PDB file of C-alpha atoms and ligand atoms in Angstrom:
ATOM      1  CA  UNK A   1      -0.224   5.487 -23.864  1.00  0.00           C
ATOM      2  CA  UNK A   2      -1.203   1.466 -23.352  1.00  0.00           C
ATOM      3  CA  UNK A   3       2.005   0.943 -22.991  1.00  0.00           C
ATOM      4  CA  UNK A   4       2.241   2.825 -20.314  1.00  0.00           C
ATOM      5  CA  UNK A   5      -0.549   2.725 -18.630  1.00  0.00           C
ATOM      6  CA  UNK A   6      -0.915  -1.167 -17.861  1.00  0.00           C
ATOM      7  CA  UNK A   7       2.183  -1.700 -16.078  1.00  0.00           C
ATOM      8  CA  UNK A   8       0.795  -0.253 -12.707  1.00  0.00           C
ATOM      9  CA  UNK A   9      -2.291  -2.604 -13.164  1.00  0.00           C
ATOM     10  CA  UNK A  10      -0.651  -5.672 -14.205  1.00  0.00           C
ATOM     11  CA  UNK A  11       1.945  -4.431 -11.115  1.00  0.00           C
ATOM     12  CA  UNK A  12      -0.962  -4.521  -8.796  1.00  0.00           C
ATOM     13  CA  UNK A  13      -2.096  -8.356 -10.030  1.00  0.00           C
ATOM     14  CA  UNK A  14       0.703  -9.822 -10.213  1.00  0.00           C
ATOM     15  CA  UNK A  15       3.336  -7.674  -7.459  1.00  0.00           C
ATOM     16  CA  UNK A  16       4.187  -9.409  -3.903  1.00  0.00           C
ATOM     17  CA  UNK A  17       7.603 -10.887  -2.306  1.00  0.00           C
ATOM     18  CA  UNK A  18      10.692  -9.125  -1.665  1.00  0.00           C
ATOM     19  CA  UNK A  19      10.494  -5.511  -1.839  1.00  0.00           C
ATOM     20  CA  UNK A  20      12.982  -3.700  -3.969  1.00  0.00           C
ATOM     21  CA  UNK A  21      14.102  -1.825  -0.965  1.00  0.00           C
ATOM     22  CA  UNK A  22      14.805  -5.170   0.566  1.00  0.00           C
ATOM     23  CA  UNK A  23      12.712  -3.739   3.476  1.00  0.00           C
ATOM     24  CA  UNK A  24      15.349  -1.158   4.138  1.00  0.00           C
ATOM     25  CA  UNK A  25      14.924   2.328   5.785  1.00  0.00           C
ATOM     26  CA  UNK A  26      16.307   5.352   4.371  1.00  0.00           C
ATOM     27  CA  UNK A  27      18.460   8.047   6.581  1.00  0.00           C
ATOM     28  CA  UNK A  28      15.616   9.499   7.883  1.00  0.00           C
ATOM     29  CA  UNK A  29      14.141   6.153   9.472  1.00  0.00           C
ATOM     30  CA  UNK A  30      11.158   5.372   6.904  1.00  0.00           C
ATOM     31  CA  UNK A  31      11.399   2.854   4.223  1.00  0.00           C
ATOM     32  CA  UNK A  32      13.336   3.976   1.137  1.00  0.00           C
ATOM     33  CA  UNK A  33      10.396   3.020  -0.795  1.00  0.00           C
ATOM     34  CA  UNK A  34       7.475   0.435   1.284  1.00  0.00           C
ATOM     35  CA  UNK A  35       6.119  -3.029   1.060  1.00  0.00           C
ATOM     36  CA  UNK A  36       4.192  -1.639  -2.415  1.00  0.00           C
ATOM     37  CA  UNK A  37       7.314  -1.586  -4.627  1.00  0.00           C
ATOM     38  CA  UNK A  38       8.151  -5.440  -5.564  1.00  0.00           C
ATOM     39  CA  UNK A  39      10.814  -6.703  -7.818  1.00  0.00           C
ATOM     40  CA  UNK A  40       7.559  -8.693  -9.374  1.00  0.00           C
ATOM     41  CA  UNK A  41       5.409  -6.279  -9.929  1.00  0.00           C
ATOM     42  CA  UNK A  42       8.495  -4.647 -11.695  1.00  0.00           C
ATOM     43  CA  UNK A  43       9.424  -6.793 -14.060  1.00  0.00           C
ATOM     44  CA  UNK A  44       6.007  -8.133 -14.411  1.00  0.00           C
ATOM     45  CA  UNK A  45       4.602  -4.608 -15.056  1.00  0.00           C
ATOM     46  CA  UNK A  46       7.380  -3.472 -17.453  1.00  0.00           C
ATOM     47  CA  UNK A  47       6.809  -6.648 -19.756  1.00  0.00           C
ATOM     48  CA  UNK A  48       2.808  -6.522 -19.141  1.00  0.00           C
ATOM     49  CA  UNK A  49       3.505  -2.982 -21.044  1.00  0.00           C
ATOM     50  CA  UNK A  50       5.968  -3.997 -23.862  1.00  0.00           C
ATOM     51  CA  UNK A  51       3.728  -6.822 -24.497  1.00  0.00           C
ATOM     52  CA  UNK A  52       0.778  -4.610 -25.225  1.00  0.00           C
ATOM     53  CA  UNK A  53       2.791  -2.083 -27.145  1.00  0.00           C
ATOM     54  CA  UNK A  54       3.819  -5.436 -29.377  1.00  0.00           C
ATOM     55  CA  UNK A  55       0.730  -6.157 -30.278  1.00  0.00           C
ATOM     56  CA  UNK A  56      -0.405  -2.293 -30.875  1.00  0.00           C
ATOM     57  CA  UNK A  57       2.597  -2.525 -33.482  1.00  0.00           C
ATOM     58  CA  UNK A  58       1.186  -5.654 -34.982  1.00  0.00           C
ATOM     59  CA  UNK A  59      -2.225  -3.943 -35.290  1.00  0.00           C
ATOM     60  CA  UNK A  60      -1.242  -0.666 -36.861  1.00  0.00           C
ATOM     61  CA  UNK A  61       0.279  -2.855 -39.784  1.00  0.00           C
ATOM     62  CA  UNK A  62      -2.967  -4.761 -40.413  1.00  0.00           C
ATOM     63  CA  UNK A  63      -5.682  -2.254 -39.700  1.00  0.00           C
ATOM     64  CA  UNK A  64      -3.950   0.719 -41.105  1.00  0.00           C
ATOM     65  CA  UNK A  65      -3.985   3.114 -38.261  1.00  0.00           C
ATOM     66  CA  UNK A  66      -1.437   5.585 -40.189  1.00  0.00           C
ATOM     67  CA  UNK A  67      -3.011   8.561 -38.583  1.00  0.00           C
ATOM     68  CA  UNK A  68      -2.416   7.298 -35.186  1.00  0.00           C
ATOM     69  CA  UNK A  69       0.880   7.373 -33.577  1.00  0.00           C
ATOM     70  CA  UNK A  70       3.059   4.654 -35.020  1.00  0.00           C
ATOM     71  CA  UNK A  71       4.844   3.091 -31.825  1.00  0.00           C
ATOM     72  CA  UNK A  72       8.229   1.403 -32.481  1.00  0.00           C
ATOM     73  CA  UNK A  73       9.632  -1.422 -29.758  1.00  0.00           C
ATOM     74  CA  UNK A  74      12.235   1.680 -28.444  1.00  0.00           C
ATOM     75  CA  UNK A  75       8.629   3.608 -27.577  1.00  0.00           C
ATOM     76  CA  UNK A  76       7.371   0.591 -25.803  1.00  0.00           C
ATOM     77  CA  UNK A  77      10.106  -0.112 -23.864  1.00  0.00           C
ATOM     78  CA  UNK A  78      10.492   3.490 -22.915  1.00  0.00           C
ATOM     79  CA  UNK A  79       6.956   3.938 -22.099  1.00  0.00           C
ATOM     80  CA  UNK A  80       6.701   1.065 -20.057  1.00  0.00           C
ATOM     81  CA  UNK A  81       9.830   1.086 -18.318  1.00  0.00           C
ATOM     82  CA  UNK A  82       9.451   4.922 -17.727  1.00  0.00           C
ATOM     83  CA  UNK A  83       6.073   4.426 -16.026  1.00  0.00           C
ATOM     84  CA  UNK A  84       7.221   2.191 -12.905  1.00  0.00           C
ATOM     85  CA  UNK A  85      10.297   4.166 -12.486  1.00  0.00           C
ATOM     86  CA  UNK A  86       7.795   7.560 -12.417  1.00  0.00           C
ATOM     87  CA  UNK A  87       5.862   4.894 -10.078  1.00  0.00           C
ATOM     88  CA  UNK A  88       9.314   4.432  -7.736  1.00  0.00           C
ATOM     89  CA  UNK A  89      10.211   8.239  -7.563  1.00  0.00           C
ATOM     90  CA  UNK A  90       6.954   9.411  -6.818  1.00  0.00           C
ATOM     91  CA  UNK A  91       6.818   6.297  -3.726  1.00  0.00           C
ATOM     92  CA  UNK A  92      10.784   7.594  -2.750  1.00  0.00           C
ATOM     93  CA  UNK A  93       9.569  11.046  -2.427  1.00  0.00           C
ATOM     94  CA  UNK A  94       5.912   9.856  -0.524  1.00  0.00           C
ATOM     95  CA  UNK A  95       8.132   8.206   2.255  1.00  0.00           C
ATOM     96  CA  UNK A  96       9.478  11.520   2.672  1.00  0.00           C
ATOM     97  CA  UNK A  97       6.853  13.129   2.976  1.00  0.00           C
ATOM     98  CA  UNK A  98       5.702  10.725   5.764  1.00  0.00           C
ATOM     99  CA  UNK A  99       3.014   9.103   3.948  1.00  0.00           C
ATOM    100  CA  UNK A 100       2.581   5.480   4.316  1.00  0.00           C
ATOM    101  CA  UNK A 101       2.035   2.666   1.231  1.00  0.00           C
ATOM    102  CA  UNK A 102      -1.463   3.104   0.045  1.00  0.00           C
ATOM    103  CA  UNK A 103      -1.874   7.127   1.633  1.00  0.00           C
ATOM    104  CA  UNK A 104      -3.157   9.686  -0.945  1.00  0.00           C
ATOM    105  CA  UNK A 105      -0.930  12.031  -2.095  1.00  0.00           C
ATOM    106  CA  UNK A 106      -3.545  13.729  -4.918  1.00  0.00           C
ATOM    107  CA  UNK A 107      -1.740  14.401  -8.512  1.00  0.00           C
ATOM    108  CA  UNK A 108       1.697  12.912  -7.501  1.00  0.00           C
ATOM    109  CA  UNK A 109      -0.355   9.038  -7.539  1.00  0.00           C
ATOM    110  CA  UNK A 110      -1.902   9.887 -10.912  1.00  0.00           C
ATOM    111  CA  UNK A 111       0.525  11.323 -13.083  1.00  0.00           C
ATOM    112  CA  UNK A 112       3.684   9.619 -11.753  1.00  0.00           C
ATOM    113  CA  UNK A 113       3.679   7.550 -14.943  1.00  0.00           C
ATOM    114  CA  UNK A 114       2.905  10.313 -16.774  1.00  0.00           C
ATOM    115  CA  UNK A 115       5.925  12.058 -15.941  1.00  0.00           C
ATOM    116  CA  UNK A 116       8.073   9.192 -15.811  1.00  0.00           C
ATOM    117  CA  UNK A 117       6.910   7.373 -19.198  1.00  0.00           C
ATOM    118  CA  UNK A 118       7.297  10.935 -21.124  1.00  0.00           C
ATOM    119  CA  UNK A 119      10.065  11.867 -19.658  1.00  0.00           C
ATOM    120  CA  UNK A 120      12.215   8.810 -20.653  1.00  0.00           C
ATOM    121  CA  UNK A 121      10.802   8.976 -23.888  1.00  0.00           C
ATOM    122  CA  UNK A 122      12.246  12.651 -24.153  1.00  0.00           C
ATOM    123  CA  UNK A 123      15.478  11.180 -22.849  1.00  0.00           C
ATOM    124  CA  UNK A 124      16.236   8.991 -24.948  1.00  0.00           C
ATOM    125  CA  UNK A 125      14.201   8.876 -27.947  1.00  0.00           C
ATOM    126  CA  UNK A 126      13.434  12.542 -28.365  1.00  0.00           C
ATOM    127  CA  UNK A 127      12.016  12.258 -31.993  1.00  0.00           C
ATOM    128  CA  UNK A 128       9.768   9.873 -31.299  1.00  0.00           C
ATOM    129  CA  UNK A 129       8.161  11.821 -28.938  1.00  0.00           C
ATOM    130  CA  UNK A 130       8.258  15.419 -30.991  1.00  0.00           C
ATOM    131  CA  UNK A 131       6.669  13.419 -33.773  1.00  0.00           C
ATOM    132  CA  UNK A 132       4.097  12.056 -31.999  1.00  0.00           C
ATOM    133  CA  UNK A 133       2.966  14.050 -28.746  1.00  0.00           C
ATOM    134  CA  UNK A 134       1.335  16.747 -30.142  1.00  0.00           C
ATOM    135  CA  UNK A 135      -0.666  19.484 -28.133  1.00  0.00           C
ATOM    136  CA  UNK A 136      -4.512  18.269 -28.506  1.00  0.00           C
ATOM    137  CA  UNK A 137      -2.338  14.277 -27.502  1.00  0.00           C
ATOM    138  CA  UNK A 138      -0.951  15.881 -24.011  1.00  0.00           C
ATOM    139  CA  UNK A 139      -4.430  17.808 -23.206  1.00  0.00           C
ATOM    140  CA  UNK A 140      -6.234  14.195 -23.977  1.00  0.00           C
ATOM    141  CA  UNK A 141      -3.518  12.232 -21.669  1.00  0.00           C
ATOM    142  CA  UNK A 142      -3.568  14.957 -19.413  1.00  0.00           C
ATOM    143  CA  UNK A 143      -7.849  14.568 -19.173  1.00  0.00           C
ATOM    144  CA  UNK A 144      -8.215  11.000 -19.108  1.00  0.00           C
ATOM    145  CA  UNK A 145      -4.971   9.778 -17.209  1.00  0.00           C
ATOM    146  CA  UNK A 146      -6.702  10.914 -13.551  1.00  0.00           C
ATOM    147  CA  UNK A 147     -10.371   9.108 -14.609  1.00  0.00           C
ATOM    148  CA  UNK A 148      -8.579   6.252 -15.676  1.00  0.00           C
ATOM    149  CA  UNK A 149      -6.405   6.092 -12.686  1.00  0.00           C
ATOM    150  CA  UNK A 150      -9.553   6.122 -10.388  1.00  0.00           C
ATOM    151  CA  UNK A 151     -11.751   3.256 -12.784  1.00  0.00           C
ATOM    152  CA  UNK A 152      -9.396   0.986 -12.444  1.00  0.00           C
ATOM    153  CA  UNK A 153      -8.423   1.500  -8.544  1.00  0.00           C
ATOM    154  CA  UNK A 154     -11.953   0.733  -7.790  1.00  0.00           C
ATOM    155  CA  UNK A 155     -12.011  -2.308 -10.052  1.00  0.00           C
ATOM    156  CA  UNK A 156      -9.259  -3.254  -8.489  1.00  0.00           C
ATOM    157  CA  UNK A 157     -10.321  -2.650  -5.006  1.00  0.00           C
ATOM    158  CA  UNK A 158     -13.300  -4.572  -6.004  1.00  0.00           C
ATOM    159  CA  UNK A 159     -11.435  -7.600  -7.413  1.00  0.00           C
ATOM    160  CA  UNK A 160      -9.504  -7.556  -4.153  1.00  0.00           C
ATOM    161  CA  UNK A 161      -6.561  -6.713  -5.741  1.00  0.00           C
ATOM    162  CA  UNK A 162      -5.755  -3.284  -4.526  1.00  0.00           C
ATOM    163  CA  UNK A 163      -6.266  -2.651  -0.272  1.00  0.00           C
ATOM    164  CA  UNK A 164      -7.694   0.566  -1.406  1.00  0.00           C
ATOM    165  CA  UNK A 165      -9.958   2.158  -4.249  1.00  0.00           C
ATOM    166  CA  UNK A 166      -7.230   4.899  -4.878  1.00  0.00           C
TER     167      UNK A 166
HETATM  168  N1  LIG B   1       3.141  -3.108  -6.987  1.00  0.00           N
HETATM  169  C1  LIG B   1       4.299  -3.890  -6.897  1.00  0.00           C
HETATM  170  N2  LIG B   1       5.477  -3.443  -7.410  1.00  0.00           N
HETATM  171  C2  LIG B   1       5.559  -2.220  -8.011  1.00  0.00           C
HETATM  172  C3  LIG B   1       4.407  -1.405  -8.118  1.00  0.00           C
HETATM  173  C4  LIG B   1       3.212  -1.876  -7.586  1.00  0.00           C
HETATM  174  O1  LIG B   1       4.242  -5.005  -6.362  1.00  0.00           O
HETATM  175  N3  LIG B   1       6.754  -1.812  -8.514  1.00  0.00           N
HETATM  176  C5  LIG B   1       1.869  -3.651  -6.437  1.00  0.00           C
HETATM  177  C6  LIG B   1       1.830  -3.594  -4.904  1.00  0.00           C
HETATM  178  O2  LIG B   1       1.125  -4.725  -4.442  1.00  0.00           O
HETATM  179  C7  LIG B   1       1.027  -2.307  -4.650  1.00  0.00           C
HETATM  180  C8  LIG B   1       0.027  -2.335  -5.795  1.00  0.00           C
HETATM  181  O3  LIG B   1       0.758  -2.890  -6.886  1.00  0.00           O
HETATM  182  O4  LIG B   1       0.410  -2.296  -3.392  1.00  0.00           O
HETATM  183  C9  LIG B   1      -0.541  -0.969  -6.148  1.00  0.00           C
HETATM  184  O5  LIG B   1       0.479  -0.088  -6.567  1.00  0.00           O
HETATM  185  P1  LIG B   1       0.590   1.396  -6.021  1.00  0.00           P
HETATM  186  O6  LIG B   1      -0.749   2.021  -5.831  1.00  0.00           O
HETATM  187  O7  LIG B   1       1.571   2.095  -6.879  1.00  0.00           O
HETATM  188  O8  LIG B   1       1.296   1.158  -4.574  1.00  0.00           O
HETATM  189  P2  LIG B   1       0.842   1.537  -3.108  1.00  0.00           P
HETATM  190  O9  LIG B   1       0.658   0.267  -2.332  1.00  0.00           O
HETATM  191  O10 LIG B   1      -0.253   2.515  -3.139  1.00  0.00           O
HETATM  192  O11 LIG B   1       2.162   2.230  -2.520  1.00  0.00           O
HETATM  193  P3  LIG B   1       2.614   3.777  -2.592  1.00  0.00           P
HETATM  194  O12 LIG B   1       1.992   4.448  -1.398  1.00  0.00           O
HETATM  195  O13 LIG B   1       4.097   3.680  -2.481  1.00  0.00           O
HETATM  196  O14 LIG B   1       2.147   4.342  -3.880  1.00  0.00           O
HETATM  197 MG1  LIG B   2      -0.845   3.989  -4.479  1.00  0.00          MG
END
């Protein structure tokens, strides 16, 4: 799940500028999305995950990992890709809802890239993800993606790099 799981991080380093709602509001006079979602932290995010899921291919060769899932570069792309998009419904939907950038919204902010990531997967590279997301994999994403979420908010928060520890 690397592959998926740093984009948000690497989002939250190295996001900022123009907003990929251009700063627009939607019909019902919020922002379509908020000052949080940047073209930057996009594309910065979505590489920052392929480029980890590279080098996890590199390392399965060398060290053998053959009982481990075997990612391909399809995964990776998927996986990474599919976890700021999860990241950009969840923040469409939050507007709605009335909550401003940076508001809890419990569940939705930890397993947007959950959803998103495995759900692209299951789009468009079905196999790969019957092959390799078995029951005791989901239960273990399912476990550590919230505890993970909330370590690396606080580091963040306490590198300065996220306004709040969430
Ligand atoms: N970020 C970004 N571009 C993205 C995703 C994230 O620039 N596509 C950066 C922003 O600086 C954002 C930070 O990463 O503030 C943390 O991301 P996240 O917690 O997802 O955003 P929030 O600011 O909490 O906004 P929201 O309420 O919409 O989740
Ligand atoms: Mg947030």
């Amino acid at each position: 799940m690397l592959p998926a799981y740093l984009p948000n991080p690497v989002a939250a380093l190295f996001g900022g500028g123009t907003p990929i709602d251009q700063g627009k509001n939607y019909s019902d006079g919020k922002r379509v999305l908020g000052d949080g979602k940047t073209y930057r932290g996009l594309i910065f995010g979505v590489l920052g995950g392929i480029g980890i899921g590279l080098v996890q291919i590199e390392l399965f060769g060398i060290f053998h990992l053959e009982p481990m899932p075997e990612h391909t570069v399809l995964s990776v792309i998927l996986l990474a890709t599919g976890a700021l998009l999860g990241d950009l419904c969840k923040s469409f939907f939050k507007r709605r809802l009335g909550k401003d950038r940076g508001e809890k919204w419990p569940i939705a902010d930890q397993y947007d890239l959950v959803v998103g990531s495995l759900l692209l997967v299951l789009l468009i590279d079905p196999g790969w993800l019957l092959g390799n997301l078995t029951l005791p994999v989901f239960l273990a994403i399912l476990i550590l993606t919230p505890l993970l979420h909330r370590a690396v908010n606080i580091l963040g928060y306490r590198m300065k790099v996220k306004e709040v520890p969430w």
